[in-house]
Amino acid sequence: MIDGAMLIGSDERQATARFSAIDPASGETLTPDFSSADAGAVADACALADAAFPVYSATTPEDRAAFLEGIADQIVAIGDDLIVRAMSESGLPRARLEGERGRTVGQLKLFAQVVRQGDWLDATIDPALPDRAPLPRPDLRRVNLAIGPVAVFGASNFPLAFSVAGGDTASALAAGCPVVVKGHPAHPGTGELVARAIAKAVANAGLPAGTFSYLPGETNDLGGALVADPRIQAVGFTGSRGGGLALVRIAAEREQPIPVYAEMSSINPVILFPAALEARGEAMATAFVQSLTMGAGQFCTNPGLVLAIDGPALDAFIAAATTAMTGSQPAVMLSPGIHASFEQGVDALAAHQSVKTVARGCVGDGVNQAVGALFQTDATSFLADRALGHEVFGSSSIVVRCADMAEIASVIASLEGQLTATLQMDAADEADAAHLVPVIARRVGRILANGWPTGVEVSHAMVHGGPFPATSDGRTTSVGTLAIYRFLRPVCFQNLAPSLLPAALGDGNPWGVARRMDGTREVSPR
Amino acid sequence: MIDGAMLIGSDERQATARFSAIDPASGETLTPDFSSADAGAVADACALADAAFPVYSATTPEDRAAFLEGIADQIVAIGDDLIVRAMSESGLPRARLEGERGRTVGQLKLFAQVVRQGDWLDATIDPALPDRAPLPRPDLRRVNLAIGPVAVFGASNFPLAFSVAGGDTASALAAGCPVVVKGHPAHPGTGELVARAIAKAVANAGLPAGTFSYLPGETNDLGGALVADPRIQAVGFTGSRGGGLALVRIAAEREQPIPVYAEMSSINPVILFPAALEARGEAMATAFVQSLTMGAGQFCTNPGLVLAIDGPALDAFIAAATTAMTGSQPAVMLSPGIHASFEQGVDALAAHQSVKTVARGCVGDGVNQAVGALFQTDATSFLADRALGHEVFGSSSIVVRCADMAEIASVIASLEGQLTATLQMDAADEADAAHLVPVIARRVGRILANGWPTGVEVSHAMVHGGPFPATSDGRTTSVGTLAIYRFLRPVCFQNLAPSLLPAALGDGNPWGVARRMDGTREVSPR
């Protein structure tokens, strides 16, 4: 059921102010209309989240894991209505959304495993040394505790995997934090369906209603009020640099500043090393354009910058890329606003005096369609104008002709923080790559070889993060199991009576988690 | 040797601008005078640190650990000159400074152990699954890398353990980050002796000179320029709330914002539970005043707030505390400035219309001496004026008379973030404590029972941190081995050739560190 309600804990409430979603493929307004949540709704949701915190954060790993699995089950139980609604609100094709649903459900189940396994608690015990001289050591026990209620901002480009029940929500709930979601206004129906699934899972698990609330809306004031609410203790966000920085600013100006995990902006440089470029430039070009134009290029990890040494091999790469791009089909973008921004970014590059348009994709006859764009420039021009290194969200990329590997290194060293960097390289390129990898590693969250940056695995070793402005906190990731640590903080218990210790720290290890004893890791009883 | 130089890598340089240290016990100016580092010195030190980064951050655990031990040895080798100079610059007694030297050296050696052991790398491998459907999984390997050059601001109250070679420097160097120290102007001679010891260890280890630089100075501009330098990637600071927040602001306004770990302000509530208060109120009062007045109360964890239920048992506690306080000896404070702030804070409390002065310590005839101060008020008054909850750095504390446990809980819930909270409790208090502990845990970094918060163990389970404003980043600690994580960030390597992988992630585990393989921890070969 979709009726435009706000879900404030177990309370379904309709706001007077309304907004509607648009089908980007047709430009038509979709029904029903939706509540545009106001400051009162924010305050109510945050009060409920705060009240839920002591109970929800104290759930056992088993109960919390079962709850996460319950959410996954409820999302699956929505059935095809979810896919159909998401298609109409996002313009994304069925196969992509079915895959994304699988990823969303898989992500919740992976966090359930993580919660059960217990490494996230980082339970650490330094036993008392009563006879130590000159001073005895007290009994010291440390564990990670949930940080408090978390505000999550859904992203437009993954209406399932990065939205209402996406990675931020899954990792915050896994950490023991109640979540208040500000739904993305481009897919409010999809958002509501998923929010209702989570609310059902909350009720089924017998958890406090405030464990989860959902606030649809389209005003900046809504997001601002949510981040400013004193009960919110951390923020997860995926979206534009402007949007993310606005939230960072609000969070920093609170009486009590809080962490904001904003994943914002990246152009994901691809380096074509000489031997690889020589050996397989054409195949690379085709695969590159495919990665660039897939899903209208609406990925945080879209390859928006290509670096290579100037010469005939690069000419051949560009020629092949031109062919591939010229034949690429237009694709509906997520929203009229995103499409307009894309056009603006592409127009600015096309008009730039140091930039040459290499190729454009096919023009279609529908609305809100991205027409792929490939540009080129030289390293001197690129280094002279930082604007050339700004993200154009969508299928736009720029090839930078460099004089030699040293100039490639200079360009990389000039870049802002990135989510990824890609090495297209063969064995003969290893010596060059060995020089470049440390330079790259300072600026990115993930370095990959001989693949394309789009496609982010949800696993233990994944880092979907990176130095500013890829994210607002380069010590973290928003994809993969490491994401849970964003919503935890360590607390030490000194000489506390056994009855007052958190279970993870208790004598006899009642939760059976892996612990560190006097600096040495115990083998887990599990 | 102390000659007032700046140590910019291996380059000893004298600045034209000079400042001097003052012996707080006599008020006299000490010789020699010292360089007041300017923006040019900052830029040079940061450029050297940046140049040193690729080499220093790539050192093996064994080499880095040996370097940390080398620093410890060089500090010990300074001999008694270090203690004598620190006594004259800080007014702290010999025994305290000898203990602090032991702690400083022990801290460096503990981080050497941590570096060798390798858990800090969090090496995590998700092996490729080439046959997985619908998509194969690439080979994914994650490791923690050093964040970049770190700026460290020495604290006045621990001229050794929280200063030039203190916890921030030790943990940043352990993480693989070059360090630029801004020395505290209250103890520049002590700072220079230690800085020269580190520089010697750098040279002995054959490390790049920029691994460590030392900038003495007394201007706010110096600190501001250091935090603003684009090569600095994180900041460690211990000091006042005003100072810390100024650095946080500068760091946030950089083109690339960076994390600031500022440990700032805490009043460390002590809760006297009914049964314990009844049974041993007098002994508690004596121990409390001892903890409060020790070292002139110049500890971040000084017990500045006491909460208890009003009644005869509390009256008896206050009477005994009055006796102890009245007999307490005055003690020289660290600097004339700190002494003036203390007097100002105490005068404001004494003049507050809702606050009653319970007792003052003995007045001495020396300069810059703290005279202990004990105040009382009631919970309603305390809740009505947030200023009563602000830190007065030094031996000043306020007892808040509460109506019942619920009112104690209200006072705790009203507090800003704290480094510690202390429970004075007996077995009969456990039920009351069980209700309060979760409320307390949301607001502090460490909860301790039946001790006093002063005295912070350097170990694995320690948390010397807490929610704002105890620190600017409540997810961290500045004491204990967990502190190393402040200066690390995760990077993922996908399908990289073996020759390009960091050693910690290499096949065959060349560094022999504990790793997580497909989500399961390997038993370390060590």
mmCIF file with all atom_site columns, C-alpha atoms in Angstrom, chain B residues 366-461:
data_model
loop_
_atom_site.group_PDB
_atom_site.id
_atom_site.type_symbol
_atom_site.label_atom_id
_atom_site.label_alt_id
_atom_site.label_comp_id
_atom_site.label_asym_id
_atom_site.label_entity_id
_atom_site.label_seq_id
_atom_site.pdbx_PDB_ins_code
_atom_site.Cartn_x
_atom_site.Cartn_y
_atom_site.Cartn_z
_atom_site.occupancy
_atom_site.B_iso_or_equiv
_atom_site.pdbx_formal_charge
_atom_site.auth_seq_id
_atom_site.auth_comp_id
_atom_site.auth_asym_id
_atom_site.auth_atom_id
_atom_site.pdbx_PDB_model_num
ATOM 1  C CA . GLY B 1 366 ? 53.973 31.653 46.995 1.00 0.00 ? 366 GLY B CA 1
ATOM 2  C CA . VAL B 1 367 ? 52.832 32.848 43.592 1.00 0.00 ? 367 VAL B CA 1
ATOM 3  C CA . ASN B 1 368 ? 50.540 31.018 41.156 1.00 0.00 ? 368 ASN B CA 1
ATOM 4  C CA . GLN B 1 369 ? 49.225 28.685 43.843 1.00 0.00 ? 369 GLN B CA 1
ATOM 5  C CA . ALA B 1 370 ? 45.879 26.936 43.575 1.00 0.00 ? 370 ALA B CA 1
ATOM 6  C CA . VAL B 1 371 ? 43.827 27.095 46.743 1.00 0.00 ? 371 VAL B CA 1
ATOM 7  C CA . GLY B 1 372 ? 41.373 24.177 46.584 1.00 0.00 ? 372 GLY B CA 1
ATOM 8  C CA . ALA B 1 373 ? 37.671 25.036 46.442 1.00 0.00 ? 373 ALA B CA 1
ATOM 9  C CA . LEU B 1 374 ? 34.585 22.998 47.234 1.00 0.00 ? 374 LEU B CA 1
ATOM 10 C CA . PHE B 1 375 ? 31.090 24.286 46.481 1.00 0.00 ? 375 PHE B CA 1
ATOM 11 C CA . GLN B 1 376 ? 27.549 23.029 46.793 1.00 0.00 ? 376 GLN B CA 1
ATOM 12 C CA . THR B 1 377 ? 24.207 23.659 45.177 1.00 0.00 ? 377 THR B CA 1
ATOM 13 C CA . ASP B 1 378 ? 20.937 21.815 44.587 1.00 0.00 ? 378 ASP B CA 1
ATOM 14 C CA . ALA B 1 379 ? 19.844 19.980 41.454 1.00 0.00 ? 379 ALA B CA 1
ATOM 15 C CA . THR B 1 380 ? 17.205 22.545 40.501 1.00 0.00 ? 380 THR B CA 1
ATOM 16 C CA . SER B 1 381 ? 19.783 25.315 40.508 1.00 0.00 ? 381 SER B CA 1
ATOM 17 C CA . PHE B 1 382 ? 22.317 23.181 38.671 1.00 0.00 ? 382 PHE B CA 1
ATOM 18 C CA . LEU B 1 383 ? 19.788 22.302 35.980 1.00 0.00 ? 383 LEU B CA 1
ATOM 19 C CA . ALA B 1 384 ? 18.781 25.950 35.651 1.00 0.00 ? 384 ALA B CA 1
ATOM 20 C CA . ASP B 1 385 ? 22.243 27.238 34.749 1.00 0.00 ? 385 ASP B CA 1
ATOM 21 C CA . ARG B 1 386 ? 24.452 25.343 32.331 1.00 0.00 ? 386 ARG B CA 1
ATOM 22 C CA . ALA B 1 387 ? 27.430 27.488 33.367 1.00 0.00 ? 387 ALA B CA 1
ATOM 23 C CA . LEU B 1 388 ? 27.567 25.491 36.610 1.00 0.00 ? 388 LEU B CA 1
ATOM 24 C CA . GLY B 1 389 ? 28.509 22.471 34.497 1.00 0.00 ? 389 GLY B CA 1
ATOM 25 C CA . HIS B 1 390 ? 31.510 24.115 32.855 1.00 0.00 ? 390 HIS B CA 1
ATOM 26 C CA . GLU B 1 391 ? 35.001 22.963 33.681 1.00 0.00 ? 391 GLU B CA 1
ATOM 27 C CA . VAL B 1 392 ? 37.106 24.978 36.120 1.00 0.00 ? 392 VAL B CA 1
ATOM 28 C CA . PHE B 1 393 ? 40.584 23.611 35.412 1.00 0.00 ? 393 PHE B CA 1
ATOM 29 C CA . GLY B 1 394 ? 42.202 23.017 38.797 1.00 0.00 ? 394 GLY B CA 1
ATOM 30 C CA . SER B 1 395 ? 41.154 21.787 42.232 1.00 0.00 ? 395 SER B CA 1
ATOM 31 C CA . SER B 1 396 ? 37.555 23.033 42.214 1.00 0.00 ? 396 SER B CA 1
ATOM 32 C CA . SER B 1 397 ? 34.463 20.861 42.549 1.00 0.00 ? 397 SER B CA 1
ATOM 33 C CA . ILE B 1 398 ? 30.784 21.295 43.199 1.00 0.00 ? 398 ILE B CA 1
ATOM 34 C CA . VAL B 1 399 ? 28.470 18.987 45.154 1.00 0.00 ? 399 VAL B CA 1
ATOM 35 C CA . VAL B 1 400 ? 24.898 18.862 43.832 1.00 0.00 ? 400 VAL B CA 1
ATOM 36 C CA . ARG B 1 401 ? 22.244 17.849 46.339 1.00 0.00 ? 401 ARG B CA 1
ATOM 37 C CA . CYS B 1 402 ? 19.555 15.793 44.553 1.00 0.00 ? 402 CYS B CA 1
ATOM 38 C CA . ALA B 1 403 ? 16.116 14.750 45.806 1.00 0.00 ? 403 ALA B CA 1
ATOM 39 C CA . ASP B 1 404 ? 16.349 11.139 44.672 1.00 0.00 ? 404 ASP B CA 1
ATOM 40 C CA . MET B 1 405 ? 17.956 8.805  42.116 1.00 0.00 ? 405 MET B CA 1
ATOM 41 C CA . ALA B 1 406 ? 15.603 10.116 39.442 1.00 0.00 ? 406 ALA B CA 1
ATOM 42 C CA . GLU B 1 407 ? 16.928 13.611 39.936 1.00 0.00 ? 407 GLU B CA 1
ATOM 43 C CA . ILE B 1 408 ? 20.497 12.311 39.775 1.00 0.00 ? 408 ILE B CA 1
ATOM 44 C CA . ALA B 1 409 ? 19.566 10.722 36.460 1.00 0.00 ? 409 ALA B CA 1
ATOM 45 C CA . SER B 1 410 ? 18.131 14.050 35.262 1.00 0.00 ? 410 SER B CA 1
ATOM 46 C CA . VAL B 1 411 ? 21.320 15.872 36.139 1.00 0.00 ? 411 VAL B CA 1
ATOM 47 C CA . ILE B 1 412 ? 23.399 13.257 34.307 1.00 0.00 ? 412 ILE B CA 1
ATOM 48 C CA . ALA B 1 413 ? 21.117 13.440 31.282 1.00 0.00 ? 413 ALA B CA 1
ATOM 49 C CA . SER B 1 414 ? 21.579 17.208 31.246 1.00 0.00 ? 414 SER B CA 1
ATOM 50 C CA . LEU B 1 415 ? 25.372 17.011 31.163 1.00 0.00 ? 415 LEU B CA 1
ATOM 51 C CA . GLU B 1 416 ? 27.538 17.529 28.134 1.00 0.00 ? 416 GLU B CA 1
ATOM 52 C CA . GLY B 1 417 ? 29.872 14.703 27.107 1.00 0.00 ? 417 GLY B CA 1
ATOM 53 C CA . GLN B 1 418 ? 32.449 13.668 29.718 1.00 0.00 ? 418 GLN B CA 1
ATOM 54 C CA . LEU B 1 419 ? 35.701 11.744 29.801 1.00 0.00 ? 419 LEU B CA 1
ATOM 55 C CA . THR B 1 420 ? 34.664 9.792  32.877 1.00 0.00 ? 420 THR B CA 1
ATOM 56 C CA . ALA B 1 421 ? 31.931 9.138  35.401 1.00 0.00 ? 421 ALA B CA 1
ATOM 57 C CA . THR B 1 422 ? 32.606 7.530  38.756 1.00 0.00 ? 422 THR B CA 1
ATOM 58 C CA . LEU B 1 423 ? 30.252 5.351  40.779 1.00 0.00 ? 423 LEU B CA 1
ATOM 59 C CA . GLN B 1 424 ? 30.881 5.184  44.504 1.00 0.00 ? 424 GLN B CA 1
ATOM 60 C CA . MET B 1 425 ? 28.641 2.227  45.323 1.00 0.00 ? 425 MET B CA 1
ATOM 61 C CA . ASP B 1 426 ? 28.201 -0.849 47.473 1.00 0.00 ? 426 ASP B CA 1
ATOM 62 C CA . ALA B 1 427 ? 26.454 -4.107 46.676 1.00 0.00 ? 427 ALA B CA 1
ATOM 63 C CA . ALA B 1 428 ? 23.137 -2.715 47.940 1.00 0.00 ? 428 ALA B CA 1
ATOM 64 C CA . ASP B 1 429 ? 23.400 0.049  45.318 1.00 0.00 ? 429 ASP B CA 1
ATOM 65 C CA . GLU B 1 430 ? 23.545 -2.284 42.321 1.00 0.00 ? 430 GLU B CA 1
ATOM 66 C CA . ALA B 1 431 ? 19.876 -1.971 41.397 1.00 0.00 ? 431 ALA B CA 1
ATOM 67 C CA . ASP B 1 432 ? 20.102 1.825  41.394 1.00 0.00 ? 432 ASP B CA 1
ATOM 68 C CA . ALA B 1 433 ? 23.342 1.672  39.451 1.00 0.00 ? 433 ALA B CA 1
ATOM 69 C CA . ALA B 1 434 ? 21.867 -0.689 36.876 1.00 0.00 ? 434 ALA B CA 1
ATOM 70 C CA . HIS B 1 435 ? 19.316 1.976  35.979 1.00 0.00 ? 435 HIS B CA 1
ATOM 71 C CA . LEU B 1 436 ? 21.912 4.704  35.815 1.00 0.00 ? 436 LEU B CA 1
ATOM 72 C CA . VAL B 1 437 ? 24.734 2.982  33.906 1.00 0.00 ? 437 VAL B CA 1
ATOM 73 C CA . PRO B 1 438 ? 23.032 3.097  30.475 1.00 0.00 ? 438 PRO B CA 1
ATOM 74 C CA . VAL B 1 439 ? 22.223 6.796  30.994 1.00 0.00 ? 439 VAL B CA 1
ATOM 75 C CA . ILE B 1 440 ? 25.835 7.454  31.945 1.00 0.00 ? 440 ILE B CA 1
ATOM 76 C CA . ALA B 1 441 ? 27.260 5.338  29.129 1.00 0.00 ? 441 ALA B CA 1
ATOM 77 C CA . ARG B 1 442 ? 25.690 7.636  26.536 1.00 0.00 ? 442 ARG B CA 1
ATOM 78 C CA . ARG B 1 443 ? 27.660 10.573 27.899 1.00 0.00 ? 443 ARG B CA 1
ATOM 79 C CA . VAL B 1 444 ? 31.118 9.315  28.805 1.00 0.00 ? 444 VAL B CA 1
ATOM 80 C CA . GLY B 1 445 ? 34.152 7.457  27.563 1.00 0.00 ? 445 GLY B CA 1
ATOM 81 C CA . ARG B 1 446 ? 34.890 5.611  30.818 1.00 0.00 ? 446 ARG B CA 1
ATOM 82 C CA . ILE B 1 447 ? 32.763 4.511  33.749 1.00 0.00 ? 447 ILE B CA 1
ATOM 83 C CA . LEU B 1 448 ? 34.602 3.482  36.880 1.00 0.00 ? 448 LEU B CA 1
ATOM 84 C CA . ALA B 1 449 ? 33.469 2.145  40.208 1.00 0.00 ? 449 ALA B CA 1
ATOM 85 C CA . ASN B 1 450 ? 34.893 2.758  43.656 1.00 0.00 ? 450 ASN B CA 1
ATOM 86 C CA . GLY B 1 451 ? 38.010 4.549  42.562 1.00 0.00 ? 451 GLY B CA 1
ATOM 87 C CA . TRP B 1 452 ? 38.733 8.080  41.412 1.00 0.00 ? 452 TRP B CA 1
ATOM 88 C CA . PRO B 1 453 ? 38.918 9.204  37.829 1.00 0.00 ? 453 PRO B CA 1
ATOM 89 C CA . THR B 1 454 ? 42.415 10.686 38.029 1.00 0.00 ? 454 THR B CA 1
ATOM 90 C CA . GLY B 1 455 ? 45.038 8.172  36.992 1.00 0.00 ? 455 GLY B CA 1
ATOM 91 C CA . VAL B 1 456 ? 44.563 6.881  33.456 1.00 0.00 ? 456 VAL B CA 1
ATOM 92 C CA . GLU B 1 457 ? 46.001 3.486  32.601 1.00 0.00 ? 457 GLU B CA 1
ATOM 93 C CA . VAL B 1 458 ? 47.818 3.214  29.249 1.00 0.00 ? 458 VAL B CA 1
ATOM 94 C CA . SER B 1 459 ? 46.494 -0.113 27.997 1.00 0.00 ? 459 SER B CA 1
ATOM 95 C CA . HIS B 1 460 ? 44.361 -1.815 25.376 1.00 0.00 ? 460 HIS B CA 1
ATOM 96 C CA . ALA B 1 461 ? 40.988 -1.370 27.041 1.00 0.00 ? 461 ALA B CA 1
#
